[in-house]
Amino acid sequence: PNCTEPLILIRPIMRQSWELDHESVVIQKKLGEGAFGEVCMGELRLKGSNKAGGKPVKVAVKQAKIGNMTKEQIKEFMREARIMRPLSHPHVVKFYGVAAGEEPLYMVMELASNGSLDSYLKKNPDLSLERYNEMVLQAAWGIEYLHSLSIIHRDIAARNCLYGDRAVKISDFGLSRPGPIYNMDPKKNVPIRWLAIETLTQFVYTYKTDVWSFGILAWEIYSKGVEPYPEFSVAQVNQQVRVGYRMEFPPTVNPEVAKTVLERCWCEDPNMRFTMPELVQFLKNFFGMRN
Ligand code: ACK
């Protein structure tokens, strides 16, 4: 080596690990329509992954055409990516990164083999009670993890969960916010059937409003994907929940589980509700599952 040459260190500008190139993502088949564009199945080929003996990873890719989006929607897309970046849990959908160098933007995440939980429940109405119990506990684990990172999900519902290989994954973080309290814009469209009483009356979101929605999710799971309060219109739900109406669980559900959701997820006073760790503890003891 010629030591008289000046030493020039050319250091590439460090890219964040979640910044992906479009070339590293191969789009394969359409899975459905997302909020901002198609959601497709695909493969993620990371540079150097061959050397490391790694294979391409099967992924789901949410696409978004900036040209078709409002400023607020672009913000929501990027906010969802930012919230998902640090998440790593068996019951929360894994985030691989965003490719933002070209249109459409890609948000790359873990592929859940069975798609959304609500469609899986509707398509498979003959699951055993143990399977439903397992799903309920898995969802509780995922939400408990989010709360441990001070994230309020704000849109817990079966349509926003995915089902992988016998594993529920909490997904759709578009409405998620750092906790502990978030005030809703009363003009926005909101999923009334999943909302806690204080969200209906005071437009407020807390960890305890996620706990209420978790109770609704548990009801959806045990009811095989039926929409909550099937006998009511949205306006009726809004009115009936305020005056104390609560749903009944199907008779197959263990009465103690139904009672716990009723009294510890759907009680009017949020302070009387369980926290997610308390719910996980109860369900784990009850179903006799470890982990
Ligand atoms: O019920 P599905 O088949 O599951 O239809 C919807 C569609 O894309 C639009 O959201 C599916 N989908 C979304 N994200 C994923 C994912 N990470 N893995 C598998 N399917 C997904 C969803």
mmCIF file of C-alpha atoms and ligand atoms in Angstrom:
data_model
loop_
_atom_site.group_PDB
_atom_site.id
_atom_site.type_symbol
_atom_site.label_atom_id
_atom_site.label_comp_id
_atom_site.label_asym_id
_atom_site.label_seq_id
_atom_site.Cartn_x
_atom_site.Cartn_y
_atom_site.Cartn_z
ATOM 1 C CA PRO A 1 0.000 0.000 0.000
ATOM 2 C CA ASN A 2 1.208 3.472 -0.874
ATOM 3 C CA CYS A 3 1.370 5.277 2.410
ATOM 4 C CA THR A 4 2.043 8.672 0.869
ATOM 5 C CA GLU A 5 -1.460 8.853 -0.563
ATOM 6 C CA PRO A 6 -3.830 10.885 1.530
ATOM 7 C CA LEU A 7 -6.220 8.723 3.342
ATOM 8 C CA ILE A 8 -9.719 9.507 2.218
ATOM 9 C CA LEU A 9 -12.434 7.814 4.121
ATOM 10 C CA ILE A 10 -15.518 7.597 2.016
ATOM 11 C CA ARG A 11 -18.275 6.716 4.340
ATOM 12 C CA PRO A 12 -21.641 6.086 2.812
ATOM 13 C CA ILE A 13 -24.433 8.023 4.478
ATOM 14 C CA MET A 14 -25.799 5.487 6.898
ATOM 15 C CA ARG A 15 -29.255 4.328 6.036
ATOM 16 C CA GLN A 16 -31.610 3.269 8.717
ATOM 17 C CA SER A 17 -32.258 -0.458 8.790
ATOM 18 C CA TRP A 18 -35.941 0.100 7.991
ATOM 19 C CA GLU A 19 -35.276 2.052 4.779
ATOM 20 C CA LEU A 20 -35.696 -0.364 1.880
ATOM 21 C CA ASP A 21 -35.087 -0.103 -1.874
ATOM 22 C CA HIS A 22 -37.938 -0.879 -4.203
ATOM 23 C CA GLU A 23 -35.648 -3.422 -5.963
ATOM 24 C CA SER A 24 -35.438 -5.483 -2.795
ATOM 25 C CA VAL A 25 -39.210 -6.042 -2.843
ATOM 26 C CA VAL A 26 -40.813 -8.371 -5.395
ATOM 27 C CA ILE A 27 -44.574 -7.920 -5.604
ATOM 28 C CA GLN A 28 -46.430 -11.147 -6.329
ATOM 29 C CA LYS A 29 -50.160 -11.451 -5.773
ATOM 30 C CA LYS A 30 -52.858 -9.055 -4.636
ATOM 31 C CA LEU A 31 -54.303 -9.853 -1.203
ATOM 32 C CA GLY A 32 -56.860 -7.074 -1.042
ATOM 33 C CA GLU A 33 -57.490 -3.358 -0.859
ATOM 34 C CA GLY A 34 -55.942 -1.317 1.904
ATOM 35 C CA ALA A 35 -56.770 2.234 2.993
ATOM 36 C CA PHE A 36 -54.357 3.851 0.494
ATOM 37 C CA GLY A 37 -53.924 1.217 -2.204
ATOM 38 C CA GLU A 38 -53.442 -2.502 -2.811
ATOM 39 C CA VAL A 39 -52.071 -4.891 -0.232
ATOM 40 C CA CYS A 40 -49.986 -7.568 -1.973
ATOM 41 C CA MET A 41 -48.084 -10.692 -1.131
ATOM 42 C CA GLY A 42 -44.415 -10.518 -2.066
ATOM 43 C CA GLU A 43 -40.827 -11.336 -1.236
ATOM 44 C CA LEU A 44 -38.221 -9.256 0.483
ATOM 45 C CA ARG A 45 -34.668 -9.863 -0.743
ATOM 46 C CA LEU A 46 -32.213 -8.117 1.476
ATOM 47 C CA LYS A 47 -28.732 -7.426 0.092
ATOM 48 C CA GLY A 48 -26.229 -9.830 1.510
ATOM 49 C CA SER A 49 -28.964 -12.149 2.653
ATOM 50 C CA ASN A 50 -27.635 -14.837 0.277
ATOM 51 C CA LYS A 51 -24.134 -14.569 1.676
ATOM 52 C CA ALA A 52 -25.537 -14.903 5.137
ATOM 53 C CA GLY A 53 -27.399 -17.976 3.955
ATOM 54 C CA GLY A 54 -30.681 -16.135 4.310
ATOM 55 C CA LYS A 55 -33.568 -16.826 1.957
ATOM 56 C CA PRO A 56 -35.978 -14.237 0.606
ATOM 57 C CA VAL A 57 -38.674 -13.572 3.196
ATOM 58 C CA LYS A 58 -42.365 -13.829 2.332
ATOM 59 C CA VAL A 59 -43.986 -10.513 3.175
ATOM 60 C CA ALA A 60 -47.150 -8.459 2.832
ATOM 61 C CA VAL A 61 -46.723 -5.078 1.133
ATOM 62 C CA LYS A 62 -49.082 -2.177 1.741
ATOM 63 C CA GLN A 63 -48.834 0.179 -1.193
ATOM 64 C CA ALA A 64 -49.656 3.877 -1.170
ATOM 65 C CA LYS A 65 -49.754 6.278 -4.119
ATOM 66 C CA ILE A 66 -48.789 9.664 -2.760
ATOM 67 C CA GLY A 67 -50.474 11.344 -5.730
ATOM 68 C CA ASN A 68 -53.854 10.016 -4.598
ATOM 69 C CA MET A 69 -53.384 10.810 -0.932
ATOM 70 C CA THR A 70 -54.215 13.835 1.164
ATOM 71 C CA LYS A 71 -51.503 15.344 3.370
ATOM 72 C CA GLU A 72 -53.275 13.876 6.374
ATOM 73 C CA GLN A 73 -53.221 10.382 4.786
ATOM 74 C CA ILE A 74 -49.494 10.585 4.014
ATOM 75 C CA LYS A 75 -48.936 11.573 7.632
ATOM 76 C CA GLU A 76 -51.051 8.617 8.767
ATOM 77 C CA PHE A 77 -49.086 6.173 6.553
ATOM 78 C CA MET A 78 -45.740 7.418 7.874
ATOM 79 C CA ARG A 79 -47.050 7.535 11.440
ATOM 80 C CA GLU A 80 -48.106 3.911 11.179
ATOM 81 C CA ALA A 81 -44.611 2.979 9.923
ATOM 82 C CA ARG A 82 -42.960 4.948 12.719
ATOM 83 C CA ILE A 83 -45.121 3.315 15.398
ATOM 84 C CA MET A 84 -44.530 -0.187 13.994
ATOM 85 C CA ARG A 85 -40.754 0.141 13.592
ATOM 86 C CA PRO A 86 -39.662 -0.939 17.071
ATOM 87 C CA LEU A 87 -42.341 -3.591 17.606
ATOM 88 C CA SER A 88 -41.215 -7.161 18.082
ATOM 89 C CA HIS A 89 -43.672 -9.627 19.566
ATOM 90 C CA PRO A 90 -45.186 -12.958 18.437
ATOM 91 C CA HIS A 91 -48.684 -11.416 18.607
ATOM 92 C CA VAL A 92 -47.992 -8.117 16.896
ATOM 93 C CA VAL A 93 -47.416 -7.993 13.142
ATOM 94 C CA LYS A 94 -43.712 -7.537 12.375
ATOM 95 C CA PHE A 95 -42.550 -4.534 10.401
ATOM 96 C CA TYR A 96 -39.683 -4.909 7.897
ATOM 97 C CA GLY A 97 -39.468 -1.382 6.568
ATOM 98 C CA VAL A 98 -40.643 1.272 4.147
ATOM 99 C CA ALA A 99 -39.489 1.797 0.562
ATOM 100 C CA ALA A 100 -40.044 5.484 -0.073
ATOM 101 C CA GLY A 101 -37.678 6.151 -3.016
ATOM 102 C CA GLU A 102 -40.355 5.707 -5.693
ATOM 103 C CA GLU A 103 -44.102 5.684 -6.159
ATOM 104 C CA PRO A 104 -46.002 3.837 -4.864
ATOM 105 C CA LEU A 105 -44.597 3.764 -1.320
ATOM 106 C CA TYR A 106 -44.241 0.293 0.110
ATOM 107 C CA MET A 107 -44.793 -0.621 3.723
ATOM 108 C CA VAL A 108 -43.357 -4.099 4.141
ATOM 109 C CA MET A 109 -44.554 -6.356 6.919
ATOM 110 C CA GLU A 110 -44.871 -9.924 8.036
ATOM 111 C CA LEU A 111 -47.196 -12.086 5.949
ATOM 112 C CA ALA A 112 -49.955 -13.673 8.004
ATOM 113 C CA SER A 113 -50.891 -16.878 6.191
ATOM 114 C CA ASN A 114 -54.619 -16.667 7.006
ATOM 115 C CA GLY A 115 -55.268 -12.982 6.368
ATOM 116 C CA SER A 116 -57.497 -10.883 8.588
ATOM 117 C CA LEU A 117 -58.921 -12.482 11.715
ATOM 118 C CA ASP A 118 -62.540 -11.497 11.043
ATOM 119 C CA SER A 119 -62.563 -13.142 7.609
ATOM 120 C CA TYR A 120 -60.810 -16.224 9.033
ATOM 121 C CA LEU A 121 -63.459 -16.520 11.770
ATOM 122 C CA LYS A 122 -66.285 -16.229 9.227
ATOM 123 C CA LYS A 123 -64.702 -18.766 6.861
ATOM 124 C CA ASN A 124 -63.961 -21.297 9.628
ATOM 125 C CA PRO A 125 -67.063 -21.461 11.831
ATOM 126 C CA ASP A 126 -66.290 -24.900 13.307
ATOM 127 C CA LEU A 127 -63.256 -24.172 15.442
ATOM 128 C CA SER A 128 -63.074 -25.652 18.942
ATOM 129 C CA LEU A 129 -63.640 -23.549 22.076
ATOM 130 C CA GLU A 130 -59.927 -24.081 22.879
ATOM 131 C CA ARG A 131 -58.988 -22.402 19.615
ATOM 132 C CA TYR A 132 -61.174 -19.393 20.431
ATOM 133 C CA ASN A 133 -59.724 -19.218 23.950
ATOM 134 C CA GLU A 134 -56.225 -19.353 22.470
ATOM 135 C CA MET A 135 -57.033 -16.498 20.067
ATOM 136 C CA VAL A 136 -58.429 -14.345 22.882
ATOM 137 C CA LEU A 137 -55.335 -14.873 25.027
ATOM 138 C CA GLN A 138 -52.988 -14.217 22.088
ATOM 139 C CA ALA A 139 -54.747 -10.940 21.297
ATOM 140 C CA ALA A 140 -54.483 -9.956 24.979
ATOM 141 C CA TRP A 141 -50.725 -10.674 24.884
ATOM 142 C CA GLY A 142 -50.273 -8.486 21.819
ATOM 143 C CA ILE A 143 -52.184 -5.545 23.338
ATOM 144 C CA GLU A 144 -50.405 -5.978 26.681
ATOM 145 C CA TYR A 145 -47.106 -5.659 24.779
ATOM 146 C CA LEU A 146 -48.242 -2.451 23.037
ATOM 147 C CA HIS A 147 -49.301 -0.943 26.360
ATOM 148 C CA SER A 148 -45.921 -1.888 27.865
ATOM 149 C CA LEU A 149 -44.402 0.378 25.176
ATOM 150 C CA SER A 150 -46.896 3.164 26.014
ATOM 151 C CA ILE A 151 -48.844 2.711 22.774
ATOM 152 C CA ILE A 152 -52.644 3.016 22.739
ATOM 153 C CA HIS A 153 -53.903 1.146 19.674
ATOM 154 C CA ARG A 154 -57.321 2.908 19.474
ATOM 155 C CA ASP A 155 -58.759 0.550 16.855
ATOM 156 C CA ILE A 156 -58.710 -2.924 18.392
ATOM 157 C CA ALA A 157 -61.156 -5.071 16.381
ATOM 158 C CA ALA A 158 -61.092 -8.447 14.631
ATOM 159 C CA ARG A 159 -60.800 -6.691 11.237
ATOM 160 C CA ASN A 160 -57.532 -5.147 12.465
ATOM 161 C CA CYS A 161 -55.994 -8.423 13.595
ATOM 162 C CA LEU A 162 -54.301 -10.913 11.317
ATOM 163 C CA TYR A 163 -54.170 -14.670 11.688
ATOM 164 C CA GLY A 164 -50.917 -16.436 10.911
ATOM 165 C CA ASP A 165 -49.986 -20.001 11.721
ATOM 166 C CA ARG A 166 -52.291 -20.406 14.729
ATOM 167 C CA ALA A 167 -51.229 -16.986 15.950
ATOM 168 C CA VAL A 168 -53.276 -13.800 16.235
ATOM 169 C CA LYS A 169 -51.253 -10.702 15.329
ATOM 170 C CA ILE A 170 -52.385 -7.209 16.272
ATOM 171 C CA SER A 171 -52.113 -5.005 13.188
ATOM 172 C CA ASP A 172 -53.311 -1.724 11.625
ATOM 173 C CA PHE A 173 -51.592 0.949 13.652
ATOM 174 C CA GLY A 174 -52.946 3.845 11.603
ATOM 175 C CA LEU A 175 -54.839 5.243 14.571
ATOM 176 C CA SER A 176 -52.288 4.307 17.241
ATOM 177 C CA ARG A 177 -50.837 7.039 19.397
ATOM 178 C CA PRO A 178 -48.305 7.268 22.184
ATOM 179 C CA GLY A 179 -50.212 7.028 25.498
ATOM 180 C CA PRO A 180 -51.568 7.617 28.034
ATOM 181 C CA ILE A 181 -54.439 9.838 26.787
ATOM 182 C CA TYR A 182 -55.497 10.951 23.353
ATOM 183 C CA ASN A 183 -58.423 13.191 22.492
ATOM 184 C CA MET A 184 -60.436 12.314 19.453
ATOM 185 C CA ASP A 185 -61.508 14.768 16.834
ATOM 186 C CA PRO A 186 -65.316 14.451 17.187
ATOM 187 C CA LYS A 187 -65.747 15.120 13.452
ATOM 188 C CA LYS A 188 -63.809 11.994 12.413
ATOM 189 C CA ASN A 189 -65.442 8.735 11.425
ATOM 190 C CA VAL A 190 -65.079 6.320 14.282
ATOM 191 C CA PRO A 191 -65.910 2.622 14.767
ATOM 192 C CA ILE A 192 -68.800 3.200 17.205
ATOM 193 C CA ARG A 193 -69.421 -0.509 17.852
ATOM 194 C CA TRP A 194 -65.928 -0.930 19.367
ATOM 195 C CA LEU A 195 -65.826 2.267 21.430
ATOM 196 C CA ALA A 196 -65.797 2.521 25.205
ATOM 197 C CA ILE A 197 -68.568 4.501 26.858
ATOM 198 C CA GLU A 198 -66.219 7.396 27.724
ATOM 199 C CA THR A 199 -65.005 7.584 24.124
ATOM 200 C CA LEU A 200 -68.647 7.940 23.047
ATOM 201 C CA THR A 201 -69.381 10.598 25.647
ATOM 202 C CA GLN A 202 -66.052 12.421 26.091
ATOM 203 C CA PHE A 203 -64.062 11.589 22.926
ATOM 204 C CA VAL A 204 -61.177 10.256 25.002
ATOM 205 C CA TYR A 205 -58.841 7.301 24.412
ATOM 206 C CA THR A 206 -56.737 5.662 27.122
ATOM 207 C CA TYR A 207 -55.276 2.203 27.817
ATOM 208 C CA LYS A 208 -58.650 1.439 29.429
ATOM 209 C CA THR A 209 -60.550 2.215 26.221
ATOM 210 C CA ASP A 210 -58.321 -0.374 24.476
ATOM 211 C CA VAL A 211 -59.353 -2.776 27.263
ATOM 212 C CA TRP A 212 -63.039 -2.162 26.405
ATOM 213 C CA SER A 213 -62.337 -2.782 22.695
ATOM 214 C CA PHE A 214 -60.432 -5.942 23.613
ATOM 215 C CA GLY A 215 -63.667 -7.153 25.259
ATOM 216 C CA ILE A 216 -65.527 -6.469 22.000
ATOM 217 C CA LEU A 217 -62.782 -8.341 20.103
ATOM 218 C CA ALA A 218 -63.181 -11.320 22.474
ATOM 219 C CA TRP A 219 -66.934 -11.232 21.778
ATOM 220 C CA GLU A 220 -66.244 -11.194 18.004
ATOM 221 C CA ILE A 221 -63.914 -14.193 18.323
ATOM 222 C CA TYR A 222 -66.419 -16.271 20.332
ATOM 223 C CA SER A 223 -69.209 -15.153 17.973
ATOM 224 C CA LYS A 224 -67.302 -16.411 14.872
ATOM 225 C CA GLY A 225 -66.782 -12.995 13.338
ATOM 226 C CA VAL A 226 -70.308 -11.588 13.703
ATOM 227 C CA GLU A 227 -70.448 -7.787 13.829
ATOM 228 C CA PRO A 228 -70.916 -6.572 17.430
ATOM 229 C CA TYR A 229 -74.453 -5.576 18.528
ATOM 230 C CA PRO A 230 -75.942 -7.260 15.430
ATOM 231 C CA GLU A 231 -79.493 -6.279 16.429
ATOM 232 C CA PHE A 232 -78.689 -2.554 16.610
ATOM 233 C CA SER A 233 -77.948 0.225 14.157
ATOM 234 C CA VAL A 234 -74.866 2.360 14.877
ATOM 235 C CA ALA A 235 -77.081 5.118 16.313
ATOM 236 C CA GLN A 236 -78.791 2.579 18.590
ATOM 237 C CA VAL A 237 -75.419 1.259 19.812
ATOM 238 C CA ASN A 238 -74.358 4.789 20.656
ATOM 239 C CA GLN A 239 -77.526 5.309 22.648
ATOM 240 C CA GLN A 240 -77.881 1.848 24.247
ATOM 241 C CA VAL A 241 -74.286 1.550 25.503
ATOM 242 C CA ARG A 242 -74.696 4.887 27.327
ATOM 243 C CA VAL A 243 -77.760 3.612 29.196
ATOM 244 C CA GLY A 244 -76.045 0.397 30.257
ATOM 245 C CA TYR A 245 -76.815 -2.150 27.541
ATOM 246 C CA ARG A 246 -74.083 -4.789 27.143
ATOM 247 C CA MET A 247 -73.855 -7.767 24.767
ATOM 248 C CA GLU A 248 -74.305 -11.353 25.884
ATOM 249 C CA PHE A 249 -71.776 -14.015 24.995
ATOM 250 C CA PRO A 250 -72.734 -17.220 23.173
ATOM 251 C CA PRO A 251 -73.681 -19.974 25.677
ATOM 252 C CA THR A 252 -70.590 -22.054 24.845
ATOM 253 C CA VAL A 253 -68.286 -19.444 26.386
ATOM 254 C CA ASN A 254 -67.256 -20.165 29.928
ATOM 255 C CA PRO A 255 -69.466 -18.041 32.244
ATOM 256 C CA GLU A 256 -66.466 -16.804 34.223
ATOM 257 C CA VAL A 257 -64.784 -15.492 31.067
ATOM 258 C CA ALA A 258 -68.035 -13.810 29.967
ATOM 259 C CA LYS A 259 -68.483 -12.290 33.450
ATOM 260 C CA THR A 260 -64.905 -10.970 33.476
ATOM 261 C CA VAL A 261 -65.339 -9.232 30.125
ATOM 262 C CA LEU A 262 -68.665 -7.788 31.253
ATOM 263 C CA GLU A 263 -67.434 -6.550 34.623
ATOM 264 C CA ARG A 264 -63.759 -5.863 33.926
ATOM 265 C CA CYS A 265 -63.748 -4.624 30.308
ATOM 266 C CA TRP A 266 -67.206 -3.114 29.833
ATOM 267 C CA CYS A 267 -67.864 -1.471 33.215
ATOM 268 C CA GLU A 268 -68.701 2.209 33.069
ATOM 269 C CA ASP A 269 -65.892 3.283 35.417
ATOM 270 C CA PRO A 270 -62.561 2.817 33.587
ATOM 271 C CA ASN A 271 -60.773 2.568 36.951
ATOM 272 C CA MET A 272 -62.717 -0.605 37.706
ATOM 273 C CA ARG A 273 -61.560 -2.227 34.459
ATOM 274 C CA PHE A 274 -58.663 -4.648 34.428
ATOM 275 C CA THR A 275 -55.367 -3.548 32.921
ATOM 276 C CA MET A 276 -54.077 -5.673 30.045
ATOM 277 C CA PRO A 277 -51.508 -7.436 32.303
ATOM 278 C CA GLU A 278 -54.348 -8.275 34.716
ATOM 279 C CA LEU A 279 -56.451 -9.650 31.858
ATOM 280 C CA VAL A 280 -53.531 -11.722 30.550
ATOM 281 C CA GLN A 281 -52.977 -13.102 34.047
ATOM 282 C CA PHE A 282 -56.658 -13.986 34.428
ATOM 283 C CA LEU A 283 -56.910 -15.625 30.998
ATOM 284 C CA LYS A 284 -53.641 -17.536 31.409
ATOM 285 C CA ASN A 285 -54.749 -18.941 34.750
ATOM 286 C CA PHE A 286 -58.175 -19.668 33.424
ATOM 287 C CA PHE A 287 -57.154 -21.408 30.217
ATOM 288 C CA GLY A 288 -54.169 -23.049 31.899
ATOM 289 C CA MET A 289 -51.719 -21.834 29.287
ATOM 290 C CA ARG A 290 -48.139 -20.928 29.933
ATOM 291 C CA ASN A 291 -45.793 -18.485 28.186
HETATM 292 O O1 ACK B 1 -58.896 -10.828 4.823
HETATM 293 P P1 ACK B 1 -57.734 -10.666 3.958
HETATM 294 O O2 ACK B 1 -57.311 -11.760 3.083
HETATM 295 O O3 ACK B 1 -56.507 -10.171 4.845
HETATM 296 O O4 ACK B 1 -57.876 -9.298 3.134
HETATM 297 C C1 ACK B 1 -57.234 -8.231 3.718
HETATM 298 C C2 ACK B 1 -56.457 -7.438 2.673
HETATM 299 O O5 ACK B 1 -55.082 -7.745 2.824
HETATM 300 C C3 ACK B 1 -56.608 -5.909 2.811
HETATM 301 O O6 ACK B 1 -56.220 -5.489 4.082
HETATM 302 C C4 ACK B 1 -54.912 -8.755 3.791
HETATM 303 N N1 ACK B 1 -53.724 -8.432 4.573
HETATM 304 C C5 ACK B 1 -53.364 -7.226 5.070
HETATM 305 N N2 ACK B 1 -52.202 -7.316 5.720
HETATM 306 C C6 ACK B 1 -51.803 -8.609 5.634
HETATM 307 C C7 ACK B 1 -50.671 -9.336 6.129
HETATM 308 N N3 ACK B 1 -49.700 -8.729 6.824
HETATM 309 N N4 ACK B 1 -50.602 -10.651 5.870
HETATM 310 C C8 ACK B 1 -51.594 -11.261 5.170
HETATM 311 N N5 ACK B 1 -52.680 -10.635 4.670
HETATM 312 C C9 ACK B 1 -52.779 -9.332 4.910
HETATM 313 C C10 ACK B 1 -56.166 -8.816 4.626
#
